[in-house]
Coordinates of C-alpha atoms in Angstrom, one line a residue:
M1 CA 67.6 91.3 102.9
T2 CA 69.3 92.0 99.5
N3 CA 68.2 93.7 96.1
V4 CA 67.7 91.3 93.1
A5 CA 68.6 91.8 89.5
V6 CA 66.7 89.7 87.0
V7 CA 68.4 89.0 83.6
G8 CA 67.5 86.8 80.7
A9 CA 70.2 84.1 80.2
Q10 CA 69.4 83.1 76.7
W11 CA 68.0 85.0 73.6
G12 CA 65.2 86.6 75.5
D13 CA 61.6 85.5 75.8
E14 CA 62.5 83.3 78.9
G15 CA 59.4 84.3 81.0
K16 CA 61.0 87.1 82.9
G17 CA 57.6 88.9 83.2
K18 CA 56.2 86.3 85.3
I19 CA 59.3 85.8 87.4
V20 CA 59.6 89.6 88.0
D21 CA 55.9 89.8 88.9
W22 CA 56.4 87.0 91.4
L23 CA 59.3 88.7 92.9
S24 CA 57.8 92.1 92.8
E25 CA 55.4 91.1 95.6
R26 CA 58.5 90.9 97.8
A27 CA 60.2 94.2 96.4
D28 CA 59.4 97.8 97.2
V29 CA 60.6 99.4 94.0
V30 CA 60.9 97.7 90.4
V31 CA 63.3 99.5 88.0
R32 CA 63.9 99.0 84.2
F33 CA 67.6 99.5 83.3
Q34 CA 68.1 99.0 79.6
G35 CA 66.4 98.3 76.4
G36 CA 63.2 100.0 74.9
H37 CA 59.8 99.0 73.8
N38 CA 61.3 96.4 71.7
A39 CA 61.1 93.9 74.7
G40 CA 57.8 92.5 75.8
H41 CA 56.7 91.0 79.2
T42 CA 53.5 89.1 79.5
L43 CA 52.0 88.6 83.0
V44 CA 49.0 86.4 83.9
I45 CA 47.4 87.4 87.1
D46 CA 44.1 85.7 88.2
G47 CA 43.4 84.8 84.6
K48 CA 44.0 88.4 83.4
V49 CA 46.7 89.0 80.8
Y50 CA 48.8 92.2 81.0
K51 CA 51.3 92.8 78.0
L52 CA 54.0 95.3 79.0
S53 CA 56.9 96.7 76.9
L54 CA 58.2 99.7 78.8
L55 CA 56.5 99.7 82.1
P56 CA 58.2 97.8 84.7
S57 CA 56.4 94.6 85.6
G58 CA 55.9 95.8 89.3
I59 CA 53.4 98.4 88.0
V60 CA 50.6 96.0 88.1
R61 CA 51.2 95.5 91.9
P62 CA 49.3 98.1 94.1
G63 CA 51.6 100.0 96.3
K64 CA 54.9 99.2 94.4
Q65 CA 57.1 102.0 93.2
S66 CA 58.4 101.7 89.7
A67 CA 61.1 103.5 87.8
I68 CA 62.7 103.7 84.4
G69 CA 66.5 104.3 84.4
S70 CA 68.7 106.3 82.0
G71 CA 69.9 103.0 80.5
V72 CA 66.6 102.6 78.7
V73 CA 65.7 104.6 75.5
L74 CA 62.1 105.8 75.8
D75 CA 59.5 106.3 73.1
P76 CA 57.1 108.8 74.9
W77 CA 54.3 108.0 72.6
A78 CA 54.5 104.3 73.0
L79 CA 54.7 104.8 76.8
L80 CA 51.6 106.8 77.0
D81 CA 49.7 104.4 74.8
E82 CA 50.7 101.6 77.0
I83 CA 49.7 103.5 80.1
E84 CA 46.3 104.1 78.4
R85 CA 46.0 100.2 77.5
I86 CA 46.9 99.1 81.1
A87 CA 44.4 101.6 82.6
E88 CA 41.7 99.8 80.7
L89 CA 42.6 96.8 82.8
G90 CA 42.3 98.7 86.0
V91 CA 45.9 99.7 86.5
E92 CA 46.3 103.5 87.1
V93 CA 49.8 104.9 86.4
G94 CA 50.7 108.3 87.6
P95 CA 53.9 110.3 88.5
D96 CA 53.4 109.1 92.1
R97 CA 54.0 105.5 91.0
L98 CA 56.2 105.9 88.1
K99 CA 59.5 107.8 87.9
I100 CA 61.5 108.2 84.8
A101 CA 65.0 109.3 84.6
E102 CA 65.2 112.8 83.4
T103 CA 68.4 111.8 81.5
V104 CA 66.7 109.1 79.5
P105 CA 67.2 109.4 75.6
L106 CA 64.1 109.7 73.6
I107 CA 63.2 107.6 70.6
L108 CA 61.7 109.9 67.9
P109 CA 59.9 109.4 64.7
V110 CA 63.3 109.9 62.9
H111 CA 64.8 106.9 64.6
R112 CA 61.9 104.6 63.6
D113 CA 62.1 105.8 60.0
L114 CA 65.9 105.1 60.1
D115 CA 65.6 101.7 61.5
R116 CA 63.0 100.7 58.8
L117 CA 65.0 102.3 55.9
R118 CA 68.1 100.4 56.9
E119 CA 66.4 97.1 57.2
E120 CA 64.8 97.5 53.8
A121 CA 68.1 98.5 52.2
A122 CA 70.0 95.6 53.7
G123 CA 68.0 93.1 51.9
K124 CA 69.2 89.4 52.8
A125 CA 71.7 91.1 55.2
K126 CA 69.0 92.5 57.5
I127 CA 69.5 91.6 61.3
G128 CA 65.9 91.4 62.2
T129 CA 65.3 94.4 64.4
T130 CA 61.8 95.3 65.6
G131 CA 61.8 98.5 63.5
R132 CA 61.0 100.6 66.6
G133 CA 64.1 102.9 66.5
I134 CA 65.9 101.3 69.4
G135 CA 69.4 101.1 67.7
P136 CA 69.3 104.5 66.1
A137 CA 68.3 106.0 69.3
Y138 CA 71.2 104.4 71.1
E139 CA 73.5 105.6 68.4
D140 CA 72.5 109.2 69.0
K141 CA 73.0 108.8 72.7
V142 CA 76.5 107.7 72.3
G143 CA 77.1 110.2 69.5
R144 CA 76.0 112.9 72.0
R145 CA 73.1 114.2 69.8
A146 CA 70.1 112.5 71.7
I147 CA 67.2 114.6 72.9
R148 CA 66.7 113.5 76.5
L149 CA 63.6 113.8 78.6
G150 CA 64.6 116.8 80.5
D151 CA 65.3 118.7 77.4
L152 CA 61.7 119.0 76.8
A153 CA 61.3 121.6 79.7
D154 CA 63.4 124.1 78.0
E155 CA 62.5 125.4 74.5
Q156 CA 66.1 126.9 73.7
T157 CA 67.8 123.6 74.7
L158 CA 65.3 121.7 72.6
D159 CA 66.1 124.0 69.7
D160 CA 69.8 123.3 70.0
R161 CA 69.3 119.6 70.3
I162 CA 67.0 119.3 67.4
D163 CA 69.7 121.4 65.2
R164 CA 72.4 118.9 66.2
L165 CA 70.2 115.9 65.5
L166 CA 69.3 117.1 62.1
A167 CA 72.9 117.9 61.2
H168 CA 73.5 114.2 61.4
H169 CA 70.3 112.6 60.2
D170 CA 69.6 114.8 57.1
P171 CA 72.9 113.5 55.2
L172 CA 71.9 109.9 56.2
R173 CA 68.4 110.4 54.9
K174 CA 69.7 111.9 51.7
G175 CA 71.9 108.8 51.2
L176 CA 68.8 106.6 51.5
G177 CA 66.8 108.7 49.1
E178 CA 64.6 110.3 51.7
A179 CA 63.6 114.0 52.1
P180 CA 65.3 116.1 55.0
L181 CA 63.6 116.3 58.4
D182 CA 61.2 118.9 59.2
G183 CA 62.7 120.4 62.3
A184 CA 59.7 122.6 63.1
A185 CA 57.3 119.7 62.8
L186 CA 59.4 117.5 65.1
K187 CA 59.7 120.4 67.7
A188 CA 56.0 120.7 67.7
E189 CA 55.4 117.1 68.3
L190 CA 57.7 117.2 71.3
L191 CA 56.3 120.3 72.7
E192 CA 52.8 118.8 72.3
I193 CA 53.7 115.7 74.2
A194 CA 56.0 117.4 76.9
P195 CA 53.2 118.3 79.4
R196 CA 52.0 114.7 79.5
I197 CA 55.4 113.0 79.9
L198 CA 57.4 115.6 81.8
P199 CA 55.4 115.0 85.1
F200 CA 57.2 111.6 85.3
A201 CA 60.7 113.0 85.0
A202 CA 62.8 112.6 88.2
P203 CA 66.5 112.1 89.2
V204 CA 65.9 108.4 89.4
W205 CA 69.4 107.7 90.8
R206 CA 68.5 109.8 93.8
E207 CA 65.2 108.0 94.3
L208 CA 66.9 104.7 94.2
D209 CA 69.6 105.9 96.7
Q210 CA 67.1 107.0 99.2
A211 CA 65.1 103.8 98.7
R212 CA 68.3 101.8 99.5
R213 CA 69.2 104.0 102.4
A214 CA 65.7 103.4 103.8
G215 CA 66.1 99.6 103.6
K216 CA 63.7 99.1 100.8
R217 CA 64.2 96.2 98.6
I218 CA 64.9 96.9 94.9
L219 CA 64.1 94.7 92.0
F220 CA 66.2 95.4 88.8
E221 CA 64.3 94.2 85.7
G222 CA 66.3 93.4 82.6
A223 CA 64.9 93.1 79.0
Q224 CA 65.8 90.7 76.2
G225 CA 68.5 88.2 77.1
A226 CA 72.3 88.0 77.6
L227 CA 72.9 86.4 74.2
L228 CA 71.6 89.7 72.7
D229 CA 74.1 91.8 74.5
I230 CA 75.9 94.3 72.4
D231 CA 79.2 93.2 73.6
Y232 CA 78.7 89.4 74.5
G233 CA 75.9 88.4 72.4
T234 CA 75.9 86.7 69.0
Y235 CA 77.1 90.0 67.1
P236 CA 75.8 91.5 64.9
F237 CA 72.5 89.7 65.5
V238 CA 72.1 91.5 68.8
T239 CA 70.2 94.5 70.4
S240 CA 71.9 97.9 70.9
S241 CA 72.3 97.8 74.7
N242 CA 74.0 95.9 77.3
T243 CA 71.6 93.2 78.5
T244 CA 73.9 91.5 81.1
A245 CA 73.6 92.2 84.9
G246 CA 76.5 94.7 84.9
Q247 CA 74.2 97.0 83.2
A248 CA 71.8 97.1 86.2
A249 CA 74.2 99.4 88.0
S250 CA 75.0 102.0 85.3
G251 CA 71.5 101.8 83.8
S252 CA 69.7 102.5 87.0
G253 CA 72.2 104.9 88.7
M254 CA 73.3 102.6 91.5
G255 CA 76.6 101.4 92.4
P256 CA 77.5 97.8 91.5
G257 CA 77.6 96.9 95.2
S258 CA 73.9 97.6 95.5
V259 CA 72.6 95.3 92.9
G260 CA 72.8 92.1 94.9
Y261 CA 71.6 88.8 94.0
V262 CA 71.7 88.2 90.2
L263 CA 68.9 85.8 89.0
G264 CA 69.1 84.5 85.6
I265 CA 65.9 83.4 83.8
V266 CA 66.1 80.4 81.4
K267 CA 63.6 78.3 79.6
A268 CA 63.8 74.5 79.9
Y269 CA 64.4 74.5 76.1
T270 CA 65.7 77.3 73.8
T271 CA 64.2 80.0 71.5
R272 CA 65.2 82.8 69.4
V273 CA 63.4 85.5 67.4
G274 CA 64.9 86.8 64.2
A275 CA 68.1 86.0 62.4
G276 CA 71.4 84.8 63.8
P277 CA 73.2 81.5 65.0
F278 CA 71.2 79.0 66.8
P279 CA 73.2 75.8 67.5
T280 CA 70.3 73.7 68.9
E281 CA 67.5 74.8 66.5
L282 CA 65.2 72.1 65.4
D283 CA 63.6 72.4 62.0
D284 CA 61.5 69.4 62.4
A285 CA 58.4 68.1 64.2
V286 CA 60.0 68.4 67.6
G287 CA 60.8 72.1 67.1
Q288 CA 57.2 72.6 65.8
R289 CA 55.9 70.9 68.8
L290 CA 57.9 72.9 71.2
G291 CA 56.7 76.1 69.5
E292 CA 53.1 75.0 69.6
R293 CA 53.1 73.8 73.2
G294 CA 55.0 76.8 74.5
R295 CA 53.1 79.3 72.4
E296 CA 56.2 80.8 71.0
F297 CA 55.1 84.2 69.5
G298 CA 56.7 87.5 70.4
T299 CA 54.8 89.6 72.8
V300 CA 55.8 92.8 70.9
T301 CA 56.2 91.7 67.2
G302 CA 54.0 88.6 67.2
R303 CA 56.9 86.9 65.3
K304 CA 57.1 83.0 65.4
R305 CA 60.0 82.1 67.7
R306 CA 62.6 79.5 66.5
C307 CA 62.9 76.6 68.9
G308 CA 65.4 74.1 70.0
W309 CA 66.8 72.0 72.8
F310 CA 68.2 73.4 75.9
D311 CA 71.8 74.7 75.3
A312 CA 73.8 74.3 78.7
A313 CA 77.0 75.5 77.1
L314 CA 75.5 78.8 76.3
V315 CA 73.9 79.2 79.5
R316 CA 76.9 78.4 81.4
Q317 CA 78.7 81.0 79.3
T318 CA 76.0 83.8 80.1
A319 CA 75.9 82.7 83.9
A320 CA 79.7 83.5 84.1
I321 CA 79.3 86.8 82.3
S322 CA 76.4 88.1 84.4
G323 CA 77.8 86.7 87.7
I324 CA 74.3 84.7 88.1
K325 CA 74.0 83.1 91.5
G326 CA 70.8 81.2 90.7
V327 CA 68.5 80.5 87.8
A328 CA 64.7 80.5 87.4
L329 CA 64.0 77.6 85.1
T330 CA 60.5 78.3 83.2
K331 CA 58.4 76.4 81.1
L332 CA 59.2 73.0 82.2
D333 CA 55.6 71.9 81.5
V334 CA 56.3 72.4 77.7
L335 CA 58.5 69.3 77.9
D336 CA 55.9 67.0 79.2
G337 CA 55.2 63.9 76.8
F338 CA 58.5 63.7 75.1
E339 CA 60.0 60.1 75.1
E340 CA 63.6 61.6 75.4
L341 CA 65.0 65.0 75.7
K342 CA 68.4 66.4 74.6
I343 CA 70.7 68.8 76.2
C344 CA 73.7 70.6 74.5
T345 CA 76.8 70.3 76.4
G346 CA 79.3 71.8 74.0
Y347 CA 80.1 72.0 70.3
R348 CA 82.3 70.5 67.7
I349 CA 83.8 72.8 64.9
D350 CA 86.1 71.5 62.2
G351 CA 86.8 68.3 64.4
R352 CA 87.7 70.4 67.5
E353 CA 85.5 70.6 70.6
Y354 CA 84.5 73.6 72.5
D355 CA 82.8 74.1 75.9
F356 CA 81.6 77.7 74.9
L357 CA 80.4 79.4 71.8
P358 CA 83.2 81.1 70.0
A359 CA 82.8 84.9 69.1
A360 CA 83.9 84.5 65.5
A361 CA 80.9 84.4 63.1
A362 CA 82.8 82.1 60.7
L363 CA 83.1 79.5 63.6
Q364 CA 79.6 80.0 64.9
A365 CA 78.4 79.1 61.3
K366 CA 80.0 75.8 61.4
V367 CA 79.0 74.7 65.0
E368 CA 77.7 71.2 65.5
P369 CA 76.0 70.7 69.0
I370 CA 77.2 67.8 71.2
Y371 CA 74.1 66.3 72.9
E372 CA 73.5 64.3 76.1
T373 CA 70.2 62.4 75.9
L374 CA 68.0 62.1 79.0
P375 CA 64.6 60.2 79.4
G376 CA 61.5 62.2 79.2
W377 CA 58.3 61.7 81.2
S378 CA 54.7 61.2 80.3
E379 CA 53.2 62.7 83.4
S380 CA 52.1 66.3 83.6
T381 CA 54.2 68.9 85.3
E382 CA 51.7 71.8 84.7
G383 CA 50.9 73.7 87.9
A384 CA 53.4 71.9 89.9
R385 CA 54.1 73.7 93.2
R386 CA 56.2 71.2 95.0
W387 CA 59.1 69.0 94.2
A388 CA 57.0 66.1 95.2
D389 CA 54.5 67.1 92.4
L390 CA 57.1 66.4 89.8
P391 CA 57.9 63.0 88.0
A392 CA 61.2 61.5 88.9
A393 CA 62.5 62.1 85.4
A394 CA 61.6 65.8 85.4
I395 CA 63.5 66.2 88.8
K396 CA 66.5 64.4 87.1
Y397 CA 66.2 66.7 84.1
V398 CA 66.4 69.8 86.3
K399 CA 69.3 68.5 88.4
R400 CA 71.3 67.7 85.1
V401 CA 70.7 71.2 83.9
E402 CA 72.1 72.5 87.3
E403 CA 75.1 70.4 87.0
L404 CA 75.8 71.4 83.4
I405 CA 75.4 75.2 83.8
D406 CA 77.3 75.2 87.1
T407 CA 74.5 77.3 88.7
P408 CA 71.7 76.3 91.0
V409 CA 68.0 76.4 90.3
A410 CA 66.4 78.8 92.7
L411 CA 62.9 78.9 91.0
L412 CA 61.0 76.5 88.9
S413 CA 58.1 77.7 86.8
T414 CA 55.4 75.2 85.6
S415 CA 52.9 77.4 84.0
P416 CA 52.2 81.2 83.1
E417 CA 50.2 81.6 86.3
R418 CA 52.4 83.4 88.9
D419 CA 51.7 80.9 91.8
D420 CA 52.7 77.9 89.8
T421 CA 56.2 78.4 91.0
I422 CA 58.5 76.0 93.1
L423 CA 60.7 78.1 95.4
V424 CA 64.1 76.6 96.2
T425 CA 66.0 79.7 97.3
D426 CA 64.4 83.1 98.0
P427 CA 66.7 85.5 96.2
F428 CA 65.7 88.4 98.4
A429 CA 67.0 86.5 101.6
D430 CA 70.3 85.6 100.1

């Protein structure tokens, strides 16, 4: 048996929550390795809806161990709120079930303020952040001025960290017309929450190493999607962390050889939230229909998602960067009833054809998608659990997607319900 890393292979919102939940039944430990509470996962289990942002999706499964690695930025107040909300649905989360890396950087009120102030000042140039402080928190981590979870255990260390933080942020705030920070008030807030959050602190790298040595199966849960990666996404309209599979190792504290099978999650069409290039976007009735049928609204922000045809060129690109061995194709049922479907196979820019999306923003702005048209199907695929339950045209569509992205389909999802899944290849058995 192998470990499995799950990553989004588009711009996020691919349905990772359901797939991770489906896989978590076969795993012993589920670990988040990047991002913050700007990413949302929706799980539907026996008709009950769970909306998670920071908690690993495996937390809803009794007996499963969950962990948050140091590659995540953690808002302690948001985490405790999420724990309280999920408790109302009958899921108890304590330090026995959830371990948080003691080295995880904290998202503070100052980070949320800075995020908001920058977006307001940017005007039309805003990049569409969630305003939750993720970017500024990662900046402080890289700038070596972050307050980390373990720092809350020692008041002198906390004083030193706050002084260094204020020395950077106060000039920024002054330039944005804001008053300087109240260091004493920030310290008081942190000391107040410390007794509630510190019990979860642990050397997560060691916990995972022990699990590996004991032969336990580990599931690495990514947030967002590969096209939002800080290095390989559609920069600058990206998130502030690495969202590709390589981050599963460093963000959790395990070596690359322990990651195992990489499963990419892709929708049967394409969506994006916020600003940035989107070659196959449909600003017409078809795009509206995809959004309505797919219920395309962000789990965290509630923002309406932009919709378009499946972009095989982009997924082929992200599959190569993340070393994806198989994909889970989700929301196939949203395509039911279309007379014809289109798949983007490449791009045309100034008369030249590309089989990948160039990194230059000037070229991305002039991209024209090259489409291949396939017949649609009138039958319903919703709830299908076997290949035999699918219309011939739907199978043809899936097979063509496989060919164009040069990656096999390992799982096929036909509704939000976890059991409405066709298993082709078990990632854990690879």
